[in-house]
Amino acid sequence: MWSFSSSRSVLGILMTSLLVFALCLVPIHAVRAEGIESGALSLSARDDGYFLSADYRIELPQRLEEALLAVPLFFVFDYELEQRRWYWLDKTVASGAVTYRLSFNALTRQYRVAINADGPRSASATLNFASLEEALRLISRVRREAVLPASALDRGERYRLTARLRLDLSQLPKPFQLNALTQREWLLDSEPRRISIEPR
């Protein structure tokens, strides 16, 4: 015969099951999506030329945050603009790269980003940040002015812009390069992102 104590026992089992299920869900939402994810990419015309803009989201794995205390990390953003040609191979109209050297200064407890860009308007700069998040925010927002003259692209033609942001393992010290070969968290790469452009 069904009793009140039996109801309390079943209710207790259900409550315990729901609690365990809820606890299992917490780590899933708490885990960070580590790596580099591509965001918006554009090439816009201005009076002084074409302006390139690319956004990313960077989440460093814990192991790389620890390594940064001892060695700098190098991020490379590269792009290529091609003219699409159905009758022949695509023609490269412009290309370039920006290197970001991210380091940590133990004396000042600050993060430093040194920027070196090539292309028609090469430039270099060094900026200091109080937190790693601020330094990564700078690297994740690529802005290049006048990557092409205003008259470089022909109206009616089709072009393809390819951009990519990655951690350059070749600039790490040799011991870290060897570790990177066997540890997936070192392989940070947004993978190439492509957009089509048709000047009007």
Short mmCIF file of C-alpha atoms in Angstrom, two decimals:
data_model
loop_
_atom_site.label_atom_id
_atom_site.label_comp_id
_atom_site.label_asym_id
_atom_site.label_seq_id
_atom_site.Cartn_x
_atom_site.Cartn_y
_atom_site.Cartn_z
CA MET A 1 0.00 0.00 0.00
CA TRP A 2 1.27 3.48 -0.92
CA SER A 3 2.34 5.48 2.11
CA PHE A 4 3.38 9.05 2.87
CA SER A 5 6.90 7.89 3.70
CA SER A 6 7.16 6.23 0.28
CA SER A 7 6.16 9.51 -1.38
CA ARG A 8 8.85 11.36 0.57
CA SER A 9 11.41 8.74 -0.48
CA VAL A 10 10.54 9.04 -4.17
CA LEU A 11 10.54 12.83 -3.95
CA GLY A 12 13.97 12.75 -2.31
CA ILE A 13 15.34 10.57 -5.11
CA LEU A 14 13.94 12.93 -7.76
CA MET A 15 15.38 16.00 -6.04
CA THR A 16 18.79 14.34 -5.73
CA SER A 17 18.74 13.37 -9.41
CA LEU A 18 17.86 16.92 -10.46
CA LEU A 19 20.64 18.34 -8.28
CA VAL A 20 23.23 15.98 -9.79
CA PHE A 21 22.01 16.86 -13.29
CA ALA A 22 22.29 20.58 -12.56
CA LEU A 23 25.80 20.21 -11.17
CA CYS A 24 26.84 18.33 -14.29
CA LEU A 25 25.68 21.24 -16.44
CA VAL A 26 27.72 23.89 -14.60
CA PRO A 27 31.19 22.91 -15.91
CA ILE A 28 29.86 22.84 -19.45
CA HIS A 29 28.95 26.53 -19.33
CA ALA A 30 32.02 27.47 -17.29
CA VAL A 31 34.56 26.08 -19.78
CA ARG A 32 36.08 28.77 -21.99
CA ALA A 33 36.14 28.29 -25.76
CA GLU A 34 39.92 28.43 -26.10
CA GLY A 35 41.59 29.46 -29.33
CA ILE A 36 41.03 32.11 -32.01
CA GLU A 37 37.63 32.65 -33.61
CA SER A 38 37.03 34.83 -36.66
CA GLY A 39 34.56 37.69 -36.54
CA ALA A 40 33.78 40.52 -38.96
CA LEU A 41 36.05 41.09 -41.97
CA SER A 42 35.71 44.02 -44.38
CA LEU A 43 37.55 46.13 -46.96
CA SER A 44 36.02 49.58 -47.38
CA ALA A 45 36.86 52.40 -49.79
CA ARG A 46 37.90 55.82 -48.48
CA ASP A 47 39.29 58.96 -50.05
CA ASP A 48 42.89 57.97 -49.29
CA GLY A 49 42.53 54.28 -50.18
CA TYR A 50 41.04 51.03 -48.93
CA PHE A 51 40.68 50.36 -45.21
CA LEU A 52 40.94 46.78 -43.92
CA SER A 53 39.16 45.73 -40.73
CA ALA A 54 39.19 42.31 -39.07
CA ASP A 55 37.86 41.23 -35.68
CA TYR A 56 38.68 38.09 -33.70
CA ARG A 57 38.05 36.56 -30.31
CA ILE A 58 41.17 35.23 -28.56
CA GLU A 59 41.11 32.96 -25.52
CA LEU A 60 44.52 31.75 -24.37
CA PRO A 61 44.67 28.28 -22.78
CA GLN A 62 45.98 28.24 -19.22
CA ARG A 63 49.24 26.64 -20.34
CA LEU A 64 49.97 29.53 -22.72
CA GLU A 65 49.15 32.12 -20.07
CA GLU A 66 51.73 30.46 -17.85
CA ALA A 67 54.30 30.29 -20.66
CA LEU A 68 53.79 33.99 -21.36
CA LEU A 69 55.32 34.78 -17.97
CA ALA A 70 58.62 33.41 -19.30
CA VAL A 71 58.63 33.85 -23.09
CA PRO A 72 56.92 36.22 -25.55
CA LEU A 73 54.17 34.98 -27.85
CA PHE A 74 54.00 36.08 -31.49
CA PHE A 75 50.68 36.49 -33.28
CA VAL A 76 50.66 37.03 -37.05
CA PHE A 77 47.78 38.50 -39.03
CA ASP A 78 48.14 38.10 -42.79
CA TYR A 79 45.86 38.96 -45.67
CA GLU A 80 45.72 38.56 -49.43
CA LEU A 81 43.47 40.24 -51.98
CA GLU A 82 43.02 38.42 -55.28
CA GLN A 83 41.28 39.38 -58.50
CA ARG A 84 39.05 36.53 -59.66
CA ARG A 85 39.66 35.59 -63.30
CA TRP A 86 37.64 32.85 -64.99
CA TYR A 87 40.01 32.71 -67.99
CA TRP A 88 43.26 32.38 -66.02
CA LEU A 89 44.68 31.96 -62.52
CA ASP A 90 43.57 34.48 -59.92
CA LYS A 91 45.82 37.54 -59.68
CA THR A 92 47.19 38.75 -56.32
CA VAL A 93 46.45 42.46 -56.06
CA ALA A 94 47.73 43.08 -52.52
CA SER A 95 49.05 41.17 -49.54
CA GLY A 96 50.60 41.96 -46.21
CA ALA A 97 51.15 40.89 -42.62
CA VAL A 98 51.15 42.33 -39.12
CA THR A 99 53.16 40.74 -36.31
CA TYR A 100 52.20 41.24 -32.67
CA ARG A 101 54.81 40.42 -30.03
CA LEU A 102 53.03 39.84 -26.73
CA SER A 103 55.23 39.75 -23.60
CA PHE A 104 55.00 40.16 -19.82
CA ASN A 105 57.20 42.50 -17.79
CA ALA A 106 57.71 40.97 -14.34
CA LEU A 107 59.03 44.23 -12.87
CA THR A 108 56.12 46.44 -13.85
CA ARG A 109 53.55 43.60 -13.90
CA GLN A 110 52.38 44.84 -17.28
CA TYR A 111 51.76 43.21 -20.62
CA ARG A 112 53.45 44.70 -23.66
CA VAL A 113 52.41 44.46 -27.31
CA ALA A 114 54.95 45.38 -30.00
CA ILE A 115 53.38 45.80 -33.45
CA ASN A 116 55.29 45.46 -36.70
CA ALA A 117 53.46 45.86 -39.98
CA ASP A 118 54.67 45.56 -43.55
CA GLY A 119 53.02 46.71 -46.75
CA PRO A 120 52.72 50.15 -48.39
CA ARG A 121 52.56 51.86 -44.99
CA SER A 122 54.82 49.87 -42.74
CA ALA A 123 54.72 50.88 -39.10
CA SER A 124 55.83 49.82 -35.66
CA ALA A 125 54.56 50.66 -32.20
CA THR A 126 54.77 49.40 -28.61
CA LEU A 127 51.94 49.64 -26.09
CA ASN A 128 51.66 48.60 -22.43
CA PHE A 129 48.57 47.17 -20.73
CA ALA A 130 47.63 46.46 -17.13
CA SER A 131 45.89 43.18 -17.97
CA LEU A 132 46.18 40.33 -20.43
CA GLU A 133 42.58 40.86 -21.54
CA GLU A 134 43.38 44.42 -22.65
CA ALA A 135 46.46 43.30 -24.58
CA LEU A 136 44.55 40.53 -26.37
CA ARG A 137 41.76 42.98 -27.19
CA LEU A 138 44.23 45.10 -29.14
CA ILE A 139 45.54 42.10 -31.07
CA SER A 140 42.03 40.88 -31.83
CA ARG A 141 41.01 44.17 -33.52
CA VAL A 142 43.08 44.56 -36.69
CA ARG A 143 42.83 47.92 -38.45
CA ARG A 144 44.94 48.67 -41.52
CA GLU A 145 44.69 52.01 -43.31
CA ALA A 146 45.35 52.52 -47.01
CA VAL A 147 46.29 48.94 -47.81
CA LEU A 148 45.50 49.87 -51.42
CA PRO A 149 45.23 53.13 -53.36
CA ALA A 150 41.67 54.29 -54.00
CA SER A 151 42.04 53.57 -57.73
CA ALA A 152 43.56 50.10 -57.36
CA LEU A 153 40.35 48.09 -57.82
CA ASP A 154 38.33 48.13 -61.04
CA ARG A 155 34.58 48.50 -61.01
CA GLY A 156 32.69 45.45 -62.19
CA GLU A 157 35.57 43.08 -61.37
CA ARG A 158 35.33 40.41 -58.68
CA TYR A 159 37.87 40.14 -55.86
CA ARG A 160 38.40 37.84 -52.90
CA LEU A 161 39.90 38.90 -49.57
CA THR A 162 41.45 36.20 -47.39
CA ALA A 163 42.58 36.93 -43.82
CA ARG A 164 43.96 34.87 -40.97
CA LEU A 165 45.27 35.31 -37.41
CA ARG A 166 47.51 32.68 -35.82
CA LEU A 167 50.10 32.05 -33.15
CA ASP A 168 53.49 31.84 -34.89
CA LEU A 169 55.22 28.82 -33.37
CA SER A 170 58.38 29.32 -35.45
CA GLN A 171 59.36 32.35 -33.31
CA LEU A 172 59.22 30.44 -30.03
CA PRO A 173 62.38 29.11 -28.35
CA LYS A 174 63.25 25.60 -29.51
CA PRO A 175 62.10 23.78 -26.32
CA PHE A 176 58.68 25.41 -26.63
CA GLN A 177 58.49 24.53 -30.32
CA LEU A 178 59.00 20.87 -29.43
CA ASN A 179 56.24 21.04 -26.80
CA ALA A 180 53.92 22.67 -29.33
CA LEU A 181 54.26 19.66 -31.63
CA THR A 182 52.66 17.37 -29.06
CA GLN A 183 50.27 19.73 -27.22
CA ARG A 184 47.15 20.92 -29.02
CA GLU A 185 46.65 24.03 -26.87
CA TRP A 186 49.62 25.64 -28.63
CA LEU A 187 47.92 25.40 -32.02
CA LEU A 188 46.02 28.68 -32.10
CA ASP A 189 44.77 29.49 -35.60
CA SER A 190 41.63 31.24 -36.78
CA GLU A 191 41.85 29.42 -40.12
CA PRO A 192 41.50 31.51 -43.30
CA ARG A 193 38.36 33.63 -43.62
CA ARG A 194 37.28 34.78 -47.11
CA ILE A 195 34.87 37.41 -48.38
CA SER A 196 33.97 38.50 -51.90
CA ILE A 197 34.34 42.13 -52.99
CA GLU A 198 32.82 43.82 -56.06
CA PRO A 199 33.66 47.55 -56.33
CA ARG A 200 30.84 49.75 -57.62
#
